[in-house]
RNA sequence: GUGGAUGUAGCUCAGUUGGUUAGAGCGCCGGAUUGUGAUUCCGGAGGUCGCCGGUUCAAGCCCGGUCUUCCACCCCA
């Protein structure tokens, strides 16, 4: 036990049973992505460090996994930095980090996507719709539903300002959760509305602080939110001005009326509200989802500029969001390509997994597992079973022959453990009569049939 | 990154104020049943008590460090 191998903090192995369930989620999401015209893209696990730093805010930079340079790190170090280290003098952590590491694991899929778009701008036809299902890494401290390696399933459309994209993404979200049979609520807001609120409060420069505080409303309550705003240097009158935000209940048309009265004079708010109304008006019926305007929805990432989305499960006990996204007007600007508006969403496969498992929503038949096991009675019988095995496989049915002629109990237990529904038995008697005995594991029923009738029983 | 818990068999957990040989259930292996799993009965294997160090005549138990998992912040999928 002392030498039991293990894996790094916050990472996980996925057993075959878990992988079948995970693939079910990925396949479902991928199928819907394709149905909406998104095409697949993959980018490397590693990006250049400079591509990632500064894109996720100060907090985000800290959570980027850096990859140590290969080769002679010491020999190739900047002489100035080297001299300081030799003298035992302090070197700025960022400066030292840049010397030791030039690449890092991707933190999300959106920034690498932006990098890709800029790098390949001449080959891409816009609007460009891509989906991407890959792991991302964050050097965060792990908790429940929070890992250091986890999968994101992103769909973005870049190069179009049309609100039809927002509408389609909402319907796409609805489609995914209908397919997964999970009841969700899709919350929407618009950054412009939040900015307008900051404007009328008289402290527009405090948008980010206001927004991150407001975002916590459902978790900590109005009082604590106001406390945090005070701590961030937001004035009492400003806090009082914001207060109506917390009383915006009702349907969207009702909320819109209140908002018009409150923020109507601010052009930015007009724009945001008009956009929201367009989305609410155009979205078709959703099967397993309700669409709600949530004025306190903010989302942390700085690059969102328009609509923002967040999806929460109505079932199970998952406090965090299982899907999120929004519009960004200038994501590619930082890489030198201006005026490229995009909008995208990201499904958190790992959290969706946890919810589906907790609520027992995974289909019982997940496929991928063998349908029939041929028992092995010895060389002669096995050779005969091998022939039947091929015809079963040719019919497209997953089948296997137990490789060793061990006792029956062990072979049946193998079938039981692996959830194989049928066991085909060809022993001495069956061989002589040209028949095969088929046992259905669930009922325990067993019958002898002619070889040619085998397929109709197990399919 | 800050603060707090946790770790004993493959899994879930007992283990008294520190005292000799660390237990249970489930699982695993073998047998009852040489052609039948899940059920029943009988038997068996498996632990340097997360790791390193300290206190003590004596440590699973006390102390320090470290790692893991979990919780609350921060932030987020």
Coordinates of C-alpha atoms (C1' of nucleotides) in Angstrom, one line a residue:
Chain A
X1 CA 0.0 0.0 0.0
X2 CA 2.9 2.3 0.7
X3 CA 3.7 2.5 -3.0
X4 CA 0.1 2.6 -4.3
X5 CA 0.3 4.9 -7.4
X6 CA -2.0 7.8 -7.6
X7 CA -3.0 10.8 -9.8
X8 CA -2.5 14.6 -9.3
X9 CA -4.9 16.5 -7.2
X10 CA -8.2 17.4 -8.8
X11 CA -7.8 14.9 -11.7
X12 CA -9.8 11.7 -12.1
X13 CA -9.8 8.4 -13.8
X14 CA -13.0 7.4 -15.6
X15 CA -14.0 3.8 -15.4
X16 CA -15.7 2.0 -18.3
X17 CA -19.1 2.4 -16.6
X18 CA -18.4 6.1 -16.1
X19 CA -17.1 6.6 -19.7
X20 CA -20.3 5.1 -21.2
X21 CA -22.3 7.7 -19.2
X22 CA -19.9 10.5 -20.1
X23 CA -20.0 9.6 -23.8
X24 CA -23.7 9.7 -23.7
X25 CA -23.5 13.3 -22.6
X26 CA -20.9 14.3 -25.1
X27 CA -22.7 12.5 -27.9
X28 CA -26.0 14.2 -27.1
X29 CA -24.4 17.6 -27.0
X30 CA -22.4 17.0 -30.1
X31 CA -25.5 15.8 -32.0
X32 CA -27.4 19.0 -31.1
X33 CA -24.4 21.2 -32.0
X34 CA -24.2 19.6 -35.4
X35 CA -28.0 20.0 -35.9
X36 CA -27.6 23.7 -35.5
X37 CA -24.8 23.9 -38.1
X38 CA -21.7 24.1 -35.8
X39 CA -18.6 22.3 -37.0
X40 CA -15.9 20.7 -34.9
X41 CA -12.6 22.3 -33.9
X42 CA -9.7 21.1 -31.7
X43 CA -6.8 23.2 -30.5
X44 CA -3.7 22.1 -28.6
X45 CA -3.8 21.3 -24.9
X46 CA -1.0 23.9 -24.5
X47 CA -1.0 27.5 -25.7
X48 CA 1.8 30.0 -25.5
X49 CA 1.7 31.6 -22.1
X50 CA 1.3 35.1 -23.6
X51 CA -1.9 33.9 -25.4
X52 CA -3.6 33.1 -22.1
X53 CA -2.3 35.7 -19.6
X54 CA -4.3 38.8 -19.0
X55 CA -7.5 37.3 -20.6
X56 CA -9.2 36.1 -17.4
X57 CA -8.5 38.9 -15.0
X58 CA -6.0 38.9 -12.2
X59 CA -7.7 36.0 -10.5
X60 CA -7.7 34.0 -13.7
X61 CA -4.0 34.4 -14.3
X62 CA -3.3 32.8 -11.0
X63 CA -5.3 29.8 -12.0
X64 CA -3.4 29.1 -15.2
X65 CA -1.4 25.9 -15.2
X66 CA 2.1 26.8 -16.4
X67 CA 4.3 24.2 -18.1
X68 CA 8.0 24.3 -17.2
X69 CA 10.4 24.9 -20.1
X70 CA 12.3 21.9 -21.3
X71 CA 16.0 21.8 -21.8
X72 CA 18.6 24.0 -20.0
X73 CA 16.3 26.5 -18.2
X74 CA 19.3 27.9 -16.2
X75 CA 21.6 28.3 -19.2
X76 CA 19.2 30.1 -21.4
X77 CA 17.9 32.4 -18.7
X78 CA 18.1 36.2 -19.1
X79 CA 21.5 37.3 -17.7
X80 CA 19.8 40.1 -15.8
X81 CA 17.4 37.8 -14.0
X82 CA 20.2 35.3 -13.5
X83 CA 22.5 37.8 -11.9
X84 CA 19.7 38.8 -9.4
X85 CA 19.1 35.2 -8.5
X86 CA 22.8 34.5 -7.9
X87 CA 23.0 37.5 -5.6
X88 CA 20.0 36.3 -3.8
X89 CA 17.9 39.3 -4.8
X90 CA 14.2 39.2 -5.3
X91 CA 12.8 38.7 -8.8
X92 CA 9.2 39.7 -9.7
X93 CA 7.2 36.5 -9.7
X94 CA 5.7 37.2 -13.1
X95 CA 9.1 38.0 -14.6
X96 CA 10.6 34.8 -13.1
X97 CA 7.6 32.8 -14.3
X98 CA 8.1 34.1 -17.8
X99 CA 11.7 32.9 -17.7
X100 CA 10.8 29.4 -16.5
X101 CA 7.7 28.9 -18.5
X102 CA 6.7 29.8 -22.1
X103 CA 3.6 27.7 -22.4
X104 CA 0.5 26.8 -20.4
X105 CA -2.5 24.5 -20.4
X106 CA -5.6 26.0 -21.8
X107 CA -7.9 27.6 -19.2
X108 CA -11.0 27.6 -21.3
X109 CA -12.0 27.0 -25.0
X110 CA -13.0 30.5 -25.9
X111 CA -9.6 32.2 -25.8
X112 CA -7.9 29.5 -27.9
X113 CA -10.8 29.8 -30.3
X114 CA -10.3 33.6 -30.6
X115 CA -6.6 32.9 -31.2
X116 CA -7.5 30.4 -33.9
X117 CA -9.9 32.8 -35.6
X118 CA -7.3 35.6 -35.7
X119 CA -4.5 33.2 -36.9
X120 CA -6.6 31.7 -39.6
X121 CA -8.8 34.7 -40.5
X122 CA -8.0 34.4 -44.2
X123 CA -9.2 30.7 -44.4
X124 CA -12.4 31.2 -42.5
X125 CA -15.8 31.9 -43.9
X126 CA -17.7 34.2 -41.6
X127 CA -19.9 33.9 -39.7
X128 CA -17.9 31.1 -38.3
X129 CA -19.8 28.5 -36.2
X130 CA -17.6 26.0 -34.4
X131 CA -18.1 23.6 -31.5
X132 CA -15.3 22.3 -29.4
X133 CA -15.4 19.5 -26.8
X134 CA -12.1 19.2 -24.9
X135 CA -10.6 19.3 -21.4
X136 CA -9.4 22.5 -19.8
X137 CA -7.2 22.9 -16.7
X138 CA -7.4 25.3 -13.8
X139 CA -5.0 25.4 -10.8
X140 CA -7.9 25.9 -8.5
X141 CA -8.4 24.2 -5.1
X142 CA -10.7 21.3 -5.8
X143 CA -14.2 21.0 -4.3
X144 CA -17.4 19.1 -5.1
X145 CA -18.2 19.8 -8.8
X146 CA -14.9 21.6 -9.2
X147 CA -11.9 19.9 -10.7
X148 CA -8.5 20.8 -11.9
X149 CA -9.1 19.0 -15.2
X150 CA -12.6 19.1 -16.6
X151 CA -14.4 19.1 -20.0
X152 CA -16.1 22.0 -21.6
X153 CA -18.4 21.7 -24.6
X154 CA -18.4 25.0 -26.4
X155 CA -20.4 26.3 -29.3
X156 CA -19.6 29.8 -30.6
X157 CA -20.6 31.9 -33.6
X158 CA -18.2 34.7 -34.5
X159 CA -18.5 37.4 -37.1
X160 CA -22.2 38.1 -36.7
X161 CA -23.9 40.7 -34.6
X162 CA -27.4 39.3 -35.3
X163 CA -29.5 38.5 -32.3
X164 CA -30.8 35.5 -34.2
X165 CA -27.6 33.8 -32.9
X166 CA -28.7 34.4 -29.3
X167 CA -32.1 33.1 -30.1
X168 CA -30.7 30.0 -31.7
X169 CA -28.3 29.4 -28.8
X170 CA -31.2 29.5 -26.3
X171 CA -33.1 27.0 -28.4
X172 CA -30.0 24.9 -28.7
X173 CA -29.7 24.8 -24.9
X174 CA -33.3 23.8 -24.7
X175 CA -32.7 21.0 -27.2
X176 CA -29.7 19.6 -25.3
X177 CA -31.6 19.4 -21.9
X178 CA -34.7 18.1 -23.6
X179 CA -32.5 15.3 -25.0
X180 CA -31.0 14.7 -21.6
X181 CA -34.5 14.8 -20.0
X182 CA -33.4 17.4 -17.4
X183 CA -35.6 20.3 -16.3
X184 CA -33.6 23.5 -16.3
X185 CA -34.0 27.3 -16.1
X186 CA -32.1 29.4 -18.6
X187 CA -31.4 32.8 -17.1
X188 CA -30.5 35.7 -19.3
X189 CA -29.4 39.3 -18.8
X190 CA -27.5 41.9 -20.7
X191 CA -24.3 43.5 -19.7
X192 CA -25.6 46.8 -21.2
X193 CA -28.4 46.8 -18.6
X194 CA -25.9 46.3 -15.8
X195 CA -23.7 49.0 -17.2
X196 CA -26.7 51.4 -17.3
X197 CA -27.4 50.6 -13.7
X198 CA -23.9 51.5 -12.8
X199 CA -24.3 54.7 -14.8
X200 CA -27.4 55.9 -13.0
X201 CA -25.8 55.1 -9.7
X202 CA -23.2 57.8 -10.4
X203 CA -20.3 55.4 -10.2
X204 CA -20.0 53.9 -13.7
X205 CA -16.3 53.0 -13.1
X206 CA -17.4 50.5 -10.4
X207 CA -19.4 48.3 -12.8
X208 CA -17.2 45.3 -12.3
X209 CA -17.3 45.5 -8.5
X210 CA -21.1 46.1 -8.5
X211 CA -21.7 43.3 -10.9
X212 CA -19.6 40.7 -9.0
X213 CA -21.4 41.6 -5.8
X214 CA -24.9 41.6 -7.4
X215 CA -24.1 38.2 -8.9
X216 CA -24.1 36.7 -5.4
X217 CA -27.6 37.7 -4.5
X218 CA -29.2 34.3 -4.5
X219 CA -26.4 32.9 -2.5
X220 CA -25.8 35.5 0.2
X221 CA -28.9 37.9 0.1
X222 CA -29.4 41.6 -0.4
X223 CA -27.9 42.7 2.8
X224 CA -24.6 40.9 2.3
X225 CA -24.5 42.1 -1.3
X226 CA -24.8 45.7 -0.2
X227 CA -22.2 45.1 2.5
X228 CA -19.8 43.9 -0.1
X229 CA -20.5 46.9 -2.3
X230 CA -19.7 49.2 0.6
X231 CA -16.5 47.3 1.2
X232 CA -15.6 47.9 -2.5
X233 CA -16.0 51.7 -2.1
X234 CA -19.4 52.1 -3.6
X235 CA -21.3 55.0 -2.0
X236 CA -24.5 54.8 0.0
X237 CA -26.5 56.9 -2.5
X238 CA -25.3 54.6 -5.3
X239 CA -26.3 51.5 -3.4
X240 CA -29.7 53.0 -2.7
X241 CA -30.1 53.7 -6.4
X242 CA -29.4 50.1 -7.3
X243 CA -31.9 48.7 -4.8
X244 CA -34.9 48.5 -7.2
X245 CA -32.9 45.8 -9.0
X246 CA -33.7 43.4 -6.2
X247 CA -37.5 43.8 -6.6
X248 CA -37.9 43.0 -10.3
X249 CA -40.1 40.0 -10.1
X250 CA -42.7 39.0 -12.7
X251 CA -42.8 37.9 -16.3
X252 CA -40.5 39.6 -18.8
X253 CA -43.1 42.1 -20.1
X254 CA -43.8 43.1 -16.5
X255 CA -40.1 43.4 -15.8
X256 CA -39.5 45.3 -18.9
X257 CA -42.2 47.9 -17.9
X258 CA -40.5 48.4 -14.5
X259 CA -37.1 48.7 -16.1
X260 CA -38.3 51.2 -18.7
X261 CA -39.6 53.4 -16.0
X262 CA -36.4 53.1 -14.0
X263 CA -33.6 53.1 -16.7
X264 CA -35.6 54.4 -19.6
X265 CA -33.5 57.6 -19.9
X266 CA -30.2 55.8 -20.4
X267 CA -29.5 55.0 -24.0
X268 CA -27.3 52.0 -23.1
X269 CA -30.2 50.5 -21.1
X270 CA -32.6 51.1 -24.0
X271 CA -30.3 49.1 -26.3
X272 CA -29.9 46.2 -23.8
X273 CA -33.6 46.0 -23.1
X274 CA -34.6 46.1 -26.7
X275 CA -32.2 43.2 -27.4
X276 CA -33.6 41.2 -24.5
X277 CA -37.1 41.8 -25.8
X278 CA -36.1 40.6 -29.3
X279 CA -34.7 37.4 -27.8
X280 CA -37.8 36.8 -25.6
X281 CA -40.1 37.4 -28.5
X282 CA -38.3 35.2 -31.0
X283 CA -37.5 32.1 -28.9
X284 CA -39.8 29.3 -29.8
X285 CA -41.4 26.9 -27.2
X286 CA -38.9 25.1 -25.0
X287 CA -39.6 21.6 -23.9
X288 CA -37.7 21.1 -20.7
X289 CA -36.6 24.7 -20.0
X290 CA -38.0 28.0 -18.9
X291 CA -36.4 31.3 -20.0
X292 CA -36.1 33.9 -17.4
X293 CA -34.7 37.4 -17.2
X294 CA -32.5 37.6 -14.1
X295 CA -31.2 41.1 -13.5
X296 CA -28.8 39.8 -10.9
X297 CA -27.1 37.5 -13.4
X298 CA -23.6 38.9 -14.1
X299 CA -21.0 36.2 -14.8
X300 CA -17.4 36.7 -13.9
X301 CA -15.6 36.9 -17.2
X302 CA -14.7 40.4 -18.2
X303 CA -15.0 39.9 -22.0
X304 CA -18.8 39.7 -22.1
X305 CA -20.5 42.9 -23.5
X306 CA -24.0 41.9 -24.5
X307 CA -26.3 39.1 -23.6
X308 CA -25.2 36.7 -20.9
X309 CA -26.7 33.2 -20.2
X310 CA -26.5 30.8 -17.4
X311 CA -28.3 27.5 -17.0
X312 CA -29.2 25.9 -13.6
X313 CA -30.7 22.5 -13.1
X314 CA -34.2 22.4 -11.5
X315 CA -33.5 18.9 -10.4
X316 CA -30.9 17.4 -8.1
X317 CA -28.6 19.4 -5.8
X318 CA -26.1 21.2 -8.0
X319 CA -25.6 24.7 -6.7
X320 CA -23.4 25.9 -9.6
X321 CA -24.4 26.5 -13.2
X322 CA -24.2 23.7 -15.7
X323 CA -24.0 25.9 -18.7
X324 CA -23.1 29.5 -19.4
X325 CA -22.2 31.9 -22.1
X326 CA -22.7 35.3 -23.6
X327 CA -21.8 37.8 -26.3
X328 CA -18.4 39.4 -26.6
X329 CA -17.9 42.3 -29.0
X330 CA -14.2 42.3 -29.1
X331 CA -12.6 39.1 -28.0
X332 CA -10.3 38.9 -31.0
X333 CA -9.3 42.6 -30.6
X334 CA -6.6 41.6 -28.1
X335 CA -5.1 39.5 -30.8
X336 CA -5.2 42.3 -33.4
X337 CA -8.5 41.6 -35.2
X338 CA -11.0 44.3 -34.6
X339 CA -14.8 44.4 -35.0
X340 CA -15.4 40.7 -34.6
X341 CA -18.5 40.2 -32.5
X342 CA -19.3 36.7 -31.3
X343 CA -21.6 34.9 -29.0
X344 CA -21.2 31.5 -27.5
X345 CA -22.1 29.0 -24.8
X346 CA -20.3 26.4 -22.8
X347 CA -21.8 23.2 -21.3
X348 CA -20.1 21.9 -18.2
X349 CA -20.1 18.2 -18.9
X350 CA -18.8 17.1 -15.5
X351 CA -21.5 19.0 -13.6
X352 CA -24.2 17.7 -15.9
X353 CA -22.8 14.2 -15.2
X354 CA -23.1 14.7 -11.5
X355 CA -26.7 16.0 -11.8
X356 CA -27.8 13.1 -14.1
X357 CA -26.3 10.6 -11.8
X358 CA -27.9 12.1 -8.7
X359 CA -31.3 12.3 -10.4
X360 CA -31.0 8.9 -12.0
X361 CA -31.5 10.3 -15.5
X362 CA -29.0 8.1 -17.4
X363 CA -30.7 5.6 -19.7
X364 CA -30.4 2.1 -18.5
X365 CA -29.2 0.8 -21.9
X366 CA -26.2 2.9 -22.7
X367 CA -25.0 0.7 -25.5
X368 CA -21.3 0.0 -26.0
X369 CA -21.6 -3.2 -23.9
X370 CA -21.7 -6.7 -25.3
X371 CA -25.1 -8.1 -26.2
X372 CA -24.2 -11.8 -26.1
X373 CA -21.4 -13.8 -24.6
X374 CA -20.5 -17.2 -26.0
X375 CA -19.5 -19.5 -23.3
X376 CA -16.2 -21.5 -23.8
X377 CA -16.3 -25.2 -23.3
X378 CA -13.0 -26.1 -24.8
X379 CA -11.1 -26.0 -28.1
X380 CA -13.6 -27.9 -30.3
X381 CA -16.6 -26.1 -29.0
X382 CA -14.9 -22.7 -29.1
X383 CA -13.9 -23.1 -32.7
X384 CA -17.5 -23.7 -33.5
X385 CA -18.7 -20.8 -31.4
X386 CA -16.2 -18.6 -33.2
X387 CA -18.1 -19.2 -36.5
X388 CA -21.4 -18.2 -34.9
X389 CA -19.7 -15.3 -33.3
X390 CA -18.7 -13.9 -36.7
X391 CA -22.2 -14.1 -38.1
X392 CA -23.6 -12.3 -35.0
X393 CA -21.0 -9.5 -35.4
X394 CA -21.8 -9.3 -39.1
X395 CA -25.4 -8.6 -38.1
X396 CA -24.1 -5.6 -36.2
X397 CA -24.5 -7.1 -32.7
X398 CA -21.7 -6.7 -30.2
X399 CA -20.6 -10.2 -29.1
X400 CA -17.7 -11.9 -27.5
X401 CA -16.4 -15.4 -26.8
X402 CA -15.0 -16.1 -23.4
X403 CA -11.3 -16.6 -24.1
X404 CA -10.6 -19.4 -21.6
X405 CA -12.4 -22.7 -21.0
X406 CA -12.8 -22.1 -17.3
X407 CA -15.8 -23.3 -15.3
X408 CA -19.2 -22.1 -16.1
X409 CA -19.8 -20.2 -12.9
X410 CA -16.9 -17.9 -13.7
X411 CA -18.1 -17.3 -17.3
X412 CA -21.6 -16.5 -16.1
X413 CA -20.3 -14.2 -13.5
X414 CA -18.3 -12.4 -16.1
X415 CA -21.5 -11.9 -18.1
X416 CA -23.4 -10.7 -15.0
X417 CA -20.7 -8.2 -14.0
X418 CA -20.5 -6.8 -17.5
X419 CA -24.2 -6.5 -17.8
X420 CA -24.3 -8.8 -20.9
X421 CA -28.0 -9.7 -21.4
X422 CA -27.5 -13.1 -23.2
X423 CA -25.2 -16.0 -22.8
X424 CA -25.0 -18.5 -25.7
X425 CA -24.0 -22.0 -24.6
X426 CA -22.5 -24.5 -27.1
X427 CA -21.3 -27.5 -25.3
X428 CA -20.9 -31.1 -26.4
X429 CA -24.7 -31.7 -26.6
X430 CA -25.4 -28.6 -28.6
X431 CA -22.6 -29.3 -30.9
X432 CA -23.9 -32.8 -31.7
X433 CA -27.5 -31.5 -32.3
X434 CA -26.5 -28.4 -34.2
X435 CA -28.3 -26.2 -31.7
X436 CA -27.4 -23.4 -29.3
X437 CA -28.7 -22.9 -25.8
X438 CA -29.5 -19.2 -25.0
X439 CA -29.9 -17.9 -21.5
X440 CA -31.5 -14.6 -20.8
X441 CA -29.6 -13.4 -17.8
X442 CA -32.3 -11.1 -16.4
X443 CA -35.1 -13.6 -16.3
X444 CA -32.9 -16.7 -16.0
X445 CA -34.9 -18.3 -18.8
X446 CA -33.1 -20.6 -21.1
X447 CA -34.0 -22.2 -24.3
X448 CA -32.4 -24.4 -27.0
X449 CA -32.8 -23.0 -30.5
X450 CA -31.4 -23.8 -34.0
X451 CA -28.3 -21.8 -34.9
X452 CA -30.1 -19.8 -37.5
X453 CA -32.7 -18.6 -34.9
X454 CA -30.0 -17.2 -32.6
X455 CA -30.1 -13.7 -34.1
X456 CA -33.8 -13.3 -33.8
X457 CA -33.6 -14.1 -30.1
X458 CA -30.8 -11.8 -29.1
X459 CA -31.6 -8.8 -31.4
Chain B
rG1 C1' -4.2 32.0 -2.7
rU2 C1' -6.9 32.3 2.8
rG3 C1' -9.3 29.5 6.9
rG4 C1' -11.2 24.6 8.7
rA5 C1' -12.1 19.3 8.8
rU6 C1' -10.6 14.4 6.9
rG7 C1' -7.4 9.8 5.9
rU8 C1' -7.8 2.4 9.4
rA9 C1' -8.7 -4.2 4.2
rG10 C1' -10.7 -3.3 -2.9
rC11 C1' -15.4 -0.2 -0.8
rU12 C1' -18.3 1.8 3.6
rC13 C1' -16.9 2.4 8.4
rA14 C1' -16.0 0.6 14.1
rG15 C1' -11.6 0.7 17.3
rU16 C1' -12.7 2.9 25.1
rU17 C1' -8.3 7.7 29.4
rG18 C1' -2.1 5.8 24.8
rG19 C1' -1.2 -0.9 26.7
rU20 C1' 0.5 -6.9 24.1
rU21 C1' -2.1 -10.6 18.4
rA22 C1' -6.4 -4.0 14.7
rG23 C1' -12.4 -5.6 13.8
rA24 C1' -17.4 -5.7 11.1
rG25 C1' -20.5 -5.5 6.7
rC26 C1' -20.1 -5.5 1.6
rG27 C1' -16.7 -7.1 -2.2
rC28 C1' -12.8 -10.8 -3.7
rC29 C1' -11.0 -16.1 -3.9
rG30 C1' -12.2 -21.4 -2.9
rG31 C1' -15.9 -25.1 -1.8
rA32 C1' -21.2 -27.1 -1.3
rU33 C1' -23.0 -27.6 -7.2
rU34 C1' -17.0 -31.1 -12.8
rG35 C1' -23.0 -27.3 -17.8
rU36 C1' -25.2 -21.7 -15.0
rG37 C1' -24.5 -15.5 -12.8
rA38 C1' -27.6 -12.5 -9.3
rU39 C1' -30.1 -15.7 -4.0
rU40 C1' -28.4 -19.5 0.3
rC41 C1' -24.7 -22.2 3.3
rC42 C1' -19.4 -23.2 4.7
rG43 C1' -14.2 -21.9 4.5
rG44 C1' -10.1 -18.5 3.1
rA45 C1' -6.9 -14.5 1.6
rG46 C1' -6.1 -9.5 2.2
rG47 C1' -3.8 -3.9 6.7
rU48 C1' 4.2 -1.5 8.3
rC49 C1' -3.7 2.2 10.5
rG50 C1' -2.0 8.2 3.9
rC51 C1' 3.4 9.4 4.1
rC52 C1' 7.8 11.4 7.1
rG53 C1' 9.6 12.8 11.7
rG54 C1' 8.9 13.7 17.2
rU55 C1' 7.1 12.7 22.5
rU56 C1' 6.8 8.0 25.4
rC57 C1' 8.9 2.0 28.6
rA58 C1' 4.8 1.7 24.9
rA59 C1' 1.4 5.4 19.4
rG60 C1' -4.1 3.6 14.8
rC61 C1' -4.9 7.1 19.2
rC62 C1' -0.7 12.7 21.5
rC63 C1' 2.5 16.7 18.7
rG64 C1' 4.9 18.8 14.0
rG65 C1' 5.4 18.6 8.8
rU66 C1' 3.6 16.8 4.1
rC67 C1' 0.1 14.7 0.6
rU68 C1' -5.1 13.4 -0.5
rU69 C1' -10.3 14.2 -0.2
rC70 C1' -14.1 17.4 1.6
rC71 C1' -16.2 22.3 3.5
rA72 C1' -16.3 27.7 3.7
rC73 C1' -14.0 32.1 1.2
rC74 C1' -11.9 33.8 -3.7
rC75 C1' -13.4 32.6 -8.3
rC76 C1' -15.8 29.5 -11.5
rA77 C1' -18.0 24.6 -15.5

